[in-house]
PDB file of C-alpha atoms and ligand atoms in Angstrom:
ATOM      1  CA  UNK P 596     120.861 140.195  57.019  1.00 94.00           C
ATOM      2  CA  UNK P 597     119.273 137.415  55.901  1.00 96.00           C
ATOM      3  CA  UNK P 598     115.647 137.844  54.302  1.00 97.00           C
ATOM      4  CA  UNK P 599     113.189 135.682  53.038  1.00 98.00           C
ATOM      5  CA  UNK P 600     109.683 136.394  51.412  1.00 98.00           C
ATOM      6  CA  UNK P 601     106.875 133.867  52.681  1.00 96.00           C
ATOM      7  CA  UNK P 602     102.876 132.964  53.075  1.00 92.00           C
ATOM      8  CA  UNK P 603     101.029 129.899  52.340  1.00 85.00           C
ATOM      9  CA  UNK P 604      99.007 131.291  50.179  1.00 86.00           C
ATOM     10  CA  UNK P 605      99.771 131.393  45.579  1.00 87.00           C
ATOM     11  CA  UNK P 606     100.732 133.989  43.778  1.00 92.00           C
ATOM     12  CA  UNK P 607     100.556 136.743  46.274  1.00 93.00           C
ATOM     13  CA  UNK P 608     103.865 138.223  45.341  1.00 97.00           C
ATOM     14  CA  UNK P 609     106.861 136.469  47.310  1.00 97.00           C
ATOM     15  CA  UNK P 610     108.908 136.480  43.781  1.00 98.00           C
ATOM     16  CA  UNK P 611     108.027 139.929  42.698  1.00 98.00           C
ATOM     17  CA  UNK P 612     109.091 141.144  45.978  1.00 98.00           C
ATOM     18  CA  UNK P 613     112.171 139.122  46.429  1.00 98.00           C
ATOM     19  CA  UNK P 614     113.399 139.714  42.628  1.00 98.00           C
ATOM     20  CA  UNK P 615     112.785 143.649  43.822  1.00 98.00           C
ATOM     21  CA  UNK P 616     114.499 143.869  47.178  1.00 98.00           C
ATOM     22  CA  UNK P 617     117.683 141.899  46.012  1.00 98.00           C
ATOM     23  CA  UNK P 618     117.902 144.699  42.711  1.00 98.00           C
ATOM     24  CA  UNK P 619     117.682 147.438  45.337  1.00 98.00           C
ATOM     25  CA  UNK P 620     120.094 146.252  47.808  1.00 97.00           C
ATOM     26  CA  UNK P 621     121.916 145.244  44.831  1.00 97.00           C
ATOM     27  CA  UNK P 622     121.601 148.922  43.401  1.00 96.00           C
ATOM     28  CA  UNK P 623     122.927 150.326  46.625  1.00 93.00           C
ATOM     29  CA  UNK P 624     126.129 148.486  46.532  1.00 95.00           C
ATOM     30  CA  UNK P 625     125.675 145.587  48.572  1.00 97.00           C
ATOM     31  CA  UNK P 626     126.630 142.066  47.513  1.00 98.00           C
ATOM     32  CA  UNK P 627     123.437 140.335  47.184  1.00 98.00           C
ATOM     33  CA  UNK P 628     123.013 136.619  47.159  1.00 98.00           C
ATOM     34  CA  UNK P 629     119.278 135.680  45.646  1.00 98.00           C
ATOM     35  CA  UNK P 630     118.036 131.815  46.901  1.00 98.00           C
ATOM     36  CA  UNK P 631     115.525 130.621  44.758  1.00 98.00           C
ATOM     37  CA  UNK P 632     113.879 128.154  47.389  1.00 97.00           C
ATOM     38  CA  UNK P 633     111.014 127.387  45.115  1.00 96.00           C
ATOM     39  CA  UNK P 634     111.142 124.019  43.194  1.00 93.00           C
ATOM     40  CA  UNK P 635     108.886 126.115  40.627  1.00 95.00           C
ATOM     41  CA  UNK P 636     112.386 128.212  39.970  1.00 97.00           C
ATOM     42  CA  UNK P 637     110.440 131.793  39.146  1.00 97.00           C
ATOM     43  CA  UNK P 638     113.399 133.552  40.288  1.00 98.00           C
ATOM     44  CA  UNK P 639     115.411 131.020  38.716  1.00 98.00           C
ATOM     45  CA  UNK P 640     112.974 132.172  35.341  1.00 98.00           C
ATOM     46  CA  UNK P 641     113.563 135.871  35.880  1.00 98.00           C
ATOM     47  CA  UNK P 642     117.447 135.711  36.501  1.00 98.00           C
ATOM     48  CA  UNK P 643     117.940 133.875  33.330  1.00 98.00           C
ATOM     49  CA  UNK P 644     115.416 136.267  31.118  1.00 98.00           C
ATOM     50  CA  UNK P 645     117.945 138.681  33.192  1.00 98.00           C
ATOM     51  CA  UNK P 646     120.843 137.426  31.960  1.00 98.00           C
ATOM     52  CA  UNK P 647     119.944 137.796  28.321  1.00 97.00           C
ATOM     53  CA  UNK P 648     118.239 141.305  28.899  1.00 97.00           C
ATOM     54  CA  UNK P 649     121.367 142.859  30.430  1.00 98.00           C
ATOM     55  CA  UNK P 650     124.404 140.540  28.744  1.00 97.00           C
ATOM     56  CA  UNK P 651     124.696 138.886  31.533  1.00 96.00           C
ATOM     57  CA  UNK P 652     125.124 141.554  34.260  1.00 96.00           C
ATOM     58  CA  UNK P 653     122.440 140.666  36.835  1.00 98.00           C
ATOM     59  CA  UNK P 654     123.867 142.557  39.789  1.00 98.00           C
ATOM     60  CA  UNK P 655     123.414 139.735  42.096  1.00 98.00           C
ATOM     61  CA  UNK P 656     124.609 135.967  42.558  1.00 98.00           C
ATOM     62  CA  UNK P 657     121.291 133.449  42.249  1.00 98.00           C
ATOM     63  CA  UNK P 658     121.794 129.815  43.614  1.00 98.00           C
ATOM     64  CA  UNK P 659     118.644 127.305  43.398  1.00 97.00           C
ATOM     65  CA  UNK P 660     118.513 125.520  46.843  1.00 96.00           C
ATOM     66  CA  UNK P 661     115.616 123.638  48.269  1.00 95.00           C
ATOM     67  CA  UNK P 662     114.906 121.260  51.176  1.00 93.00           C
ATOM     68  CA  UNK P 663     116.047 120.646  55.463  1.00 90.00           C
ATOM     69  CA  UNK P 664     119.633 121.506  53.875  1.00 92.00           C
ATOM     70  CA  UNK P 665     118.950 125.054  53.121  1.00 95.00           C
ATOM     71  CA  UNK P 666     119.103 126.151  56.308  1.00 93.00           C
ATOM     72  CA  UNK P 667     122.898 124.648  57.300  1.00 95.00           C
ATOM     73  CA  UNK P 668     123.900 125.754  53.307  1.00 96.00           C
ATOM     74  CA  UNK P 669     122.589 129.513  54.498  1.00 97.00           C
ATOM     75  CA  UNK P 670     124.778 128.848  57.468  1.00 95.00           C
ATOM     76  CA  UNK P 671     128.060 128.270  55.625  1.00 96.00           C
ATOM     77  CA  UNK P 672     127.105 131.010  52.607  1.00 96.00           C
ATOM     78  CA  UNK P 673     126.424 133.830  54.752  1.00 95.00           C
ATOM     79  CA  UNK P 674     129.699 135.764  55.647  1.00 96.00           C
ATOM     80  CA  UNK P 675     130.616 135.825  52.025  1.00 98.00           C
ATOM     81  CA  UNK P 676     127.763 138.222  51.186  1.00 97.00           C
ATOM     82  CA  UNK P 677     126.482 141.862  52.537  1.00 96.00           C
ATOM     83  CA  UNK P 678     122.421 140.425  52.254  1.00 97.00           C
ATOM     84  CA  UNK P 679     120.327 137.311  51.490  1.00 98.00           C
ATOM     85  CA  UNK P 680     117.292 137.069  49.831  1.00 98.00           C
ATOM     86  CA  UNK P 681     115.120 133.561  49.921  1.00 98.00           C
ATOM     87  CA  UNK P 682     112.158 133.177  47.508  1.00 98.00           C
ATOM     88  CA  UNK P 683     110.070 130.680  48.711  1.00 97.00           C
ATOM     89  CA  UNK P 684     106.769 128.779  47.406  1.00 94.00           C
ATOM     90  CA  UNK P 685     103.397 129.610  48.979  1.00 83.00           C
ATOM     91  CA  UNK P 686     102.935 126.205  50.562  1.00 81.00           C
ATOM     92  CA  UNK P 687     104.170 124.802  53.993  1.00 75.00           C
ATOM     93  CA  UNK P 688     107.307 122.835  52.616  1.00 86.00           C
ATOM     94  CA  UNK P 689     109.978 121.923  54.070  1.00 93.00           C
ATOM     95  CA  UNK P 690     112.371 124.612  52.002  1.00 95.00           C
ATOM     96  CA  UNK P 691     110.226 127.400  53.482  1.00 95.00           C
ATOM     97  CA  UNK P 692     110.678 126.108  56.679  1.00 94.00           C
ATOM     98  CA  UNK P 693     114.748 126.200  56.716  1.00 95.00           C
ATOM     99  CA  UNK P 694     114.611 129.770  55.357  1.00 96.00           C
ATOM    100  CA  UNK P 695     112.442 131.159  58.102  1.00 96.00           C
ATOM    101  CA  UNK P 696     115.057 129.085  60.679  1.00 95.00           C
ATOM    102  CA  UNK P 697     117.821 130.525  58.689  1.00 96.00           C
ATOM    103  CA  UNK P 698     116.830 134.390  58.510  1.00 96.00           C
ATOM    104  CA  UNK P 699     116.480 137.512  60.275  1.00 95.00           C
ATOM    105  CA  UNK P 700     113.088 138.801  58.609  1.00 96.00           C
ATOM    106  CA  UNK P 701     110.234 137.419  57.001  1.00 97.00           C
ATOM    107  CA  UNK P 702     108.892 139.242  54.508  1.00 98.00           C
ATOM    108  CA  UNK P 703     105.152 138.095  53.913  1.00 96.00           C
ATOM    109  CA  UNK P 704     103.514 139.880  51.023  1.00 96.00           C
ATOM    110  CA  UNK P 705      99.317 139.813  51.280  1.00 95.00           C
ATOM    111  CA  UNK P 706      96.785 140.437  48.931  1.00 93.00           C
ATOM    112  CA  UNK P 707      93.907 142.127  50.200  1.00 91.00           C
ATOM    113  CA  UNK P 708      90.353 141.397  49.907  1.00 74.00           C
ATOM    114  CA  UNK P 709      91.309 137.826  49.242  1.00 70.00           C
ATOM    115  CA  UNK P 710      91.448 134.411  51.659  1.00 73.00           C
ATOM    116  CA  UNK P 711      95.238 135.266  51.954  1.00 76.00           C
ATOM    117  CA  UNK P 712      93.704 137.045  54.880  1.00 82.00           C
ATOM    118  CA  UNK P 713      91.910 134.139  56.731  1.00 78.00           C
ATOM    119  CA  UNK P 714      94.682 131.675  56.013  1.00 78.00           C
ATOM    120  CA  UNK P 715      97.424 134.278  58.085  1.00 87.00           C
ATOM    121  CA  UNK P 716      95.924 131.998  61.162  1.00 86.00           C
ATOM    122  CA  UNK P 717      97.710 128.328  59.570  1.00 87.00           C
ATOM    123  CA  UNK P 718     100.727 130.906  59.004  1.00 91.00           C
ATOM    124  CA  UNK P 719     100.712 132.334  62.305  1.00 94.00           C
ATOM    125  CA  UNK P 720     100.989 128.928  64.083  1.00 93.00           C
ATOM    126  CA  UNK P 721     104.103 127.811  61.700  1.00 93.00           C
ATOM    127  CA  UNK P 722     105.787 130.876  62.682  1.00 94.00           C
ATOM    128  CA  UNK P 723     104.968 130.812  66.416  1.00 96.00           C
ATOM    129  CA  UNK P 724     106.217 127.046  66.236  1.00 95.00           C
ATOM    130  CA  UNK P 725     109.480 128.506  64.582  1.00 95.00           C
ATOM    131  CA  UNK P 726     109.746 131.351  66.981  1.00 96.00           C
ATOM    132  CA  UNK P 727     109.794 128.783  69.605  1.00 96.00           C
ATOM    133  CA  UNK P 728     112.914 126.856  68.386  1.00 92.00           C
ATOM    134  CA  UNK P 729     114.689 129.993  67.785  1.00 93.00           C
ATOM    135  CA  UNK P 730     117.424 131.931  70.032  1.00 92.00           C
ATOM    136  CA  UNK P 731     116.445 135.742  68.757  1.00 93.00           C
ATOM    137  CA  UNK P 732     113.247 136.255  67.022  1.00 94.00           C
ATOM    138  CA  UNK P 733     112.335 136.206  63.717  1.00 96.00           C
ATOM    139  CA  UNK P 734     111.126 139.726  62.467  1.00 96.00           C
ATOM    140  CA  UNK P 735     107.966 139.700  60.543  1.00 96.00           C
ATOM    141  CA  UNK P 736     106.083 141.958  58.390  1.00 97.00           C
ATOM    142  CA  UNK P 737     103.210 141.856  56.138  1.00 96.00           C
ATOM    143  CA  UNK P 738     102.292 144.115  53.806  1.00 97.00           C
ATOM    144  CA  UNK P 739      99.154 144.552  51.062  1.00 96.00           C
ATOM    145  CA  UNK P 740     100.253 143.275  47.793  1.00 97.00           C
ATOM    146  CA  UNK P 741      98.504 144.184  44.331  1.00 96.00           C
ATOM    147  CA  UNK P 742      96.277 146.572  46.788  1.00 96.00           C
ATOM    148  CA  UNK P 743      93.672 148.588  45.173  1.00 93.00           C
ATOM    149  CA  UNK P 744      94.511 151.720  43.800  1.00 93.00           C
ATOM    150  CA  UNK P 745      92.358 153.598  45.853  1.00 90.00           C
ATOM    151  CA  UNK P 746      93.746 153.637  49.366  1.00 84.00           C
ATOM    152  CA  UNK P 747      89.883 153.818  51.098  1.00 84.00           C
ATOM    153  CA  UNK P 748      89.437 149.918  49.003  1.00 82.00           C
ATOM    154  CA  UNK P 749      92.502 148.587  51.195  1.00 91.00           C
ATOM    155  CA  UNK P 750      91.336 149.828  54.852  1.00 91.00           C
ATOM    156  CA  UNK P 751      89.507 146.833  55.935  1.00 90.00           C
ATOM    157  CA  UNK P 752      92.467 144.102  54.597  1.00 91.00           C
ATOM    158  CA  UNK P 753      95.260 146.553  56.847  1.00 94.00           C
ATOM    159  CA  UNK P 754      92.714 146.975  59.498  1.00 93.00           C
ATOM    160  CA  UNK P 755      92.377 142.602  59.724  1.00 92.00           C
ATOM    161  CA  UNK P 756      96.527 142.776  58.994  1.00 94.00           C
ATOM    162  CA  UNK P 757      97.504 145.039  62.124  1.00 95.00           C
ATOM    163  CA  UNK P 758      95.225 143.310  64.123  1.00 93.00           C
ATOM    164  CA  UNK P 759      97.646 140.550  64.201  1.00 94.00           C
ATOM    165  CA  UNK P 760     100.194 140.049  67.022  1.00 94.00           C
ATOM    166  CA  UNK P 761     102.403 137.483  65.370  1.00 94.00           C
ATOM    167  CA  UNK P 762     103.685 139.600  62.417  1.00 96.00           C
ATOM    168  CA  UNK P 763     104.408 143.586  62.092  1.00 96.00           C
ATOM    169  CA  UNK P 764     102.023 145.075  59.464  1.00 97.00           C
ATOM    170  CA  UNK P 765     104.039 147.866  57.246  1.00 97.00           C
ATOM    171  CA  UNK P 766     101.429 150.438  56.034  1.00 96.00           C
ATOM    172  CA  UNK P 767     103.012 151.041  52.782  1.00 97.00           C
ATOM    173  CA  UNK P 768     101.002 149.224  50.213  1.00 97.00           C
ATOM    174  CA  UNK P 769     102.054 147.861  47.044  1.00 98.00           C
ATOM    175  CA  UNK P 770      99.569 148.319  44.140  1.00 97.00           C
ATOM    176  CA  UNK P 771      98.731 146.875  41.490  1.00 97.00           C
ATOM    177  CA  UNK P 772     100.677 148.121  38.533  1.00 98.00           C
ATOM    178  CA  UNK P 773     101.339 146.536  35.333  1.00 98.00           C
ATOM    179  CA  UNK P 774     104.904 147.739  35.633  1.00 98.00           C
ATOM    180  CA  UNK P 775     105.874 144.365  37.329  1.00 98.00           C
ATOM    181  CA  UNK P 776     104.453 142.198  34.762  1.00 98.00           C
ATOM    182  CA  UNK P 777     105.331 144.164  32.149  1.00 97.00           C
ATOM    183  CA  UNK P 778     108.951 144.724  33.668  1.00 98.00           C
ATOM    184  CA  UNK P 779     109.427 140.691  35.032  1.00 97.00           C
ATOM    185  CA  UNK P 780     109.065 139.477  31.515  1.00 94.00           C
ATOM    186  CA  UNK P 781     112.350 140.764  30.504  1.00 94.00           C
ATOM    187  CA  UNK P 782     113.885 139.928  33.619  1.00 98.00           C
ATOM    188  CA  UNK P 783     113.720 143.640  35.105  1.00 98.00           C
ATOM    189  CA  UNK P 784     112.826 145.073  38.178  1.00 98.00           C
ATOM    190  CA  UNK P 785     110.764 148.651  38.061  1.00 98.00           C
ATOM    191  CA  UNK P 786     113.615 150.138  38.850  1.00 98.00           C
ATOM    192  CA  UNK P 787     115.084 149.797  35.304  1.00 98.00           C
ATOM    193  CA  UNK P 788     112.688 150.618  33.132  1.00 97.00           C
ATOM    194  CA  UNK P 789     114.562 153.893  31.984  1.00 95.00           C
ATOM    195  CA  UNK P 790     111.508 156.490  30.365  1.00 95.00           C
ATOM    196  CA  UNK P 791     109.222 153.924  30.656  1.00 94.00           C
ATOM    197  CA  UNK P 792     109.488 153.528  34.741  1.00 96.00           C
ATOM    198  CA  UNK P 793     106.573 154.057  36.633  1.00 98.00           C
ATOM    199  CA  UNK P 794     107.297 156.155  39.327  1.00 98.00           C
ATOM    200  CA  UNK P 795     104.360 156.027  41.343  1.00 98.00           C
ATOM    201  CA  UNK P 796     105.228 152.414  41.342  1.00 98.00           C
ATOM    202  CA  UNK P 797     108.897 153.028  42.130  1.00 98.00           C
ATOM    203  CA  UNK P 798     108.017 155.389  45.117  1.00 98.00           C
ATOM    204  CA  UNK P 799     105.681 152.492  46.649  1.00 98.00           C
ATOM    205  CA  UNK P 800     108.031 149.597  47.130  1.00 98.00           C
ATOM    206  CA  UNK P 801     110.745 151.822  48.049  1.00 97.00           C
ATOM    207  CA  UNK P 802     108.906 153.019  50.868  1.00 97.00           C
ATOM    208  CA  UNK P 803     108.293 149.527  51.641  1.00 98.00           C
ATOM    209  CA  UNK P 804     112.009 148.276  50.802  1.00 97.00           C
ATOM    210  CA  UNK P 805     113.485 151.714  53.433  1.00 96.00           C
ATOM    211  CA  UNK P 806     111.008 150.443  56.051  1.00 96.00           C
ATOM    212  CA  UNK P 807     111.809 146.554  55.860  1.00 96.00           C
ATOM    213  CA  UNK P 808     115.414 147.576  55.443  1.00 93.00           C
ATOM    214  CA  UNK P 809     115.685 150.534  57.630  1.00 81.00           C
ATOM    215  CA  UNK P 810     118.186 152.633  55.451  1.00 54.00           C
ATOM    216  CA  UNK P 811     117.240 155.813  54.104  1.00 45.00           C
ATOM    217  CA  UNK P 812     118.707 155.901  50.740  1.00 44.00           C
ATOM    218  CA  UNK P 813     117.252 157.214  47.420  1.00 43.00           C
ATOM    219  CA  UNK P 814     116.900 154.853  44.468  1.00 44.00           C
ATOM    220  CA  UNK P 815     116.050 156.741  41.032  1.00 43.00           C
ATOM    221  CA  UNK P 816     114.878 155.085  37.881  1.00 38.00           C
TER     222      UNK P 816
HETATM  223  N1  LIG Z1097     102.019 144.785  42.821  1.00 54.03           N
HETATM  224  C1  LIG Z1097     101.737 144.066  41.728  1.00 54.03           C
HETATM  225  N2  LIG Z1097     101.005 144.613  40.724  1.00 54.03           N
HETATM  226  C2  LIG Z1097     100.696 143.900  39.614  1.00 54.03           C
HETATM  227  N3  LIG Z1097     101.068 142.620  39.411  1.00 54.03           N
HETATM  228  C3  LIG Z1097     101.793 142.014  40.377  1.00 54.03           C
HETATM  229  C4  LIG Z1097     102.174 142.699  41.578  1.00 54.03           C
HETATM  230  N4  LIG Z1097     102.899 141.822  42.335  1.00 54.03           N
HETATM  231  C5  LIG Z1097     102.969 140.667  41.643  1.00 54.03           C
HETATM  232  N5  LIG Z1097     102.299 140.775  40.483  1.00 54.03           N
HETATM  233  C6  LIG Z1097     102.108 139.735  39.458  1.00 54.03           C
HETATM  234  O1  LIG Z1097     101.387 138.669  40.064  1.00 54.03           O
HETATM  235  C7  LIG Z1097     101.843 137.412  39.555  1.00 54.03           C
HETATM  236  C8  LIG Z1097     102.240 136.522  40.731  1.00 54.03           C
HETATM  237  O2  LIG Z1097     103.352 137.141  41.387  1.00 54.03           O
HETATM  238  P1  LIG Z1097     104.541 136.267  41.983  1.00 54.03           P
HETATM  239  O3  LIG Z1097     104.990 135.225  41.017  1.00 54.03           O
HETATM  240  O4  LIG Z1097     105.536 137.224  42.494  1.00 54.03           O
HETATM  241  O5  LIG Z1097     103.773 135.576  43.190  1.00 54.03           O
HETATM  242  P2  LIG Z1097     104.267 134.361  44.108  1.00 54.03           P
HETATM  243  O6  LIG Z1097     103.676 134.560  45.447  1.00 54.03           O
HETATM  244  O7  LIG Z1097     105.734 134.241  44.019  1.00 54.03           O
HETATM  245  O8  LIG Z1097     103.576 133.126  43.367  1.00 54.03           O
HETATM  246  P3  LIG Z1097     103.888 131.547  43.505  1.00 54.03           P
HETATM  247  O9  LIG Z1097     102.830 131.019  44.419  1.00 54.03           O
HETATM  248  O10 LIG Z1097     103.749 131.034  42.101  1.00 54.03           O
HETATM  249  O11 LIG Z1097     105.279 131.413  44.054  1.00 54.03           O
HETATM  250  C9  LIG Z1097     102.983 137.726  38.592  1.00 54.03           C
HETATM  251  O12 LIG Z1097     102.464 137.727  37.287  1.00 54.03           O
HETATM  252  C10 LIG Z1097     103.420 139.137  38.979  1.00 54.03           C
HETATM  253  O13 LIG Z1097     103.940 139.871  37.861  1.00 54.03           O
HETATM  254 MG1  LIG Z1098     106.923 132.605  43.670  1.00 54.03          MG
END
């Protein structure tokens, strides 16, 4: 399957999420390719930092890739690899565009109480214009991203979330945890922080990552 995180709107995640999910597919066994589509190369940043943390053993292949191109490059790439995971900037670019051709699911991270919320509409119209060129549709979800810790605080952004057509809101919020920060400085994923994991944070995007993914497989710590 091909995958790509996506939105319009900074920093709400799409690296995070896409360094994550390519570590736990990875971590399951599957031959993961990670695209950093993002002329800003964060998951370029992280894979390097990566490199050095773990002596080179990454656990995934990462090619930098941007522009119309992507999308025939995806083409050509894809049978030599189980999944792919595109990273892509929060702007309407031309990069972003290919991957969303070129994938299966969209995976659009949101961070609640914020405009990310009122821009969805700009977003909704690129993907409907997208969905229209396309011979199967593209799957989308959305999902709160940094959400409040408090699950009653996040009600009102999943409420304004579900309520749209265009894109399949996943109730499994993400909070915000200073295990990714703290964790994406050395190139690691929450997953490998060994006694200093965060399970809470662990258990969170895994239910996301099983729901996006639909396999049912435990990943420990
Ligand atoms: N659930 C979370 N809890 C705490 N911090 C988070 C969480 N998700 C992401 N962050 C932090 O938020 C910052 C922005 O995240 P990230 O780079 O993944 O966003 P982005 O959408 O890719 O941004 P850009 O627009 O630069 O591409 C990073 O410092 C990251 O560590
Ligand atoms: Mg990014």
């Amino acid at each position: 399957m091909i995958f790509t995180t996506a939105g319009e709107k900074g920093g709400s995640g799409r690296s995070t999420i896409a360094e994550h999910f390519t570590v736990w597919l990875s971590k399951q066994g599957f031959d993961v390719l990670l695209i950093d589509a993002d002329e800003q190369g964060t998951a370029s940043d992280f894979t390097a930092w990566r490199e050095q943390t773990l002596d080179g053993n990454v656990g995934y292949t990462l090619v930098q890739l941007v522009g119309a191109n992507l999308r025939k490059q995806v083409e050509t790439m894809k049978s030599k690899y189980d999944h792919i995971v595109i990273d892509t900037g929060g702007r309407d670019t031309t990069s972003q565009r290919a991957a969303l051709f070129a994938s299966d699911v969209a995976i659009i991270p949101i961070q609640p109480r914020s405009h990310d919320i009122w821009t969805l509409a700009k977003f909704t119209e690129i993907l409907e214009e997208i969905q229209a060129t396309r011979a199967t549709p593209l799957i989308a979800y959305t999902f709160l991203n940094r959400a409040d810790i408090t699950s009653a605080d996040n009600r009102e952004s999943a409420e304004a979330l579900s309520a749209i057509e265009q894109m399949t809101f996943i109730d499994c919020p993400v909070k915000n945890r200073k295990a990714y920060p703290n964790s994406g400085s050395a190139g690691l994923t929450v997953f490998e922080m060994g006694e200093k994991a965060d399970l809470k944070a662990i258990n969170e995007i895994t239910e996301l990552f099983k729901r996006i993914s639909h396999v049912n497989i435990n990943v420990t710590a």
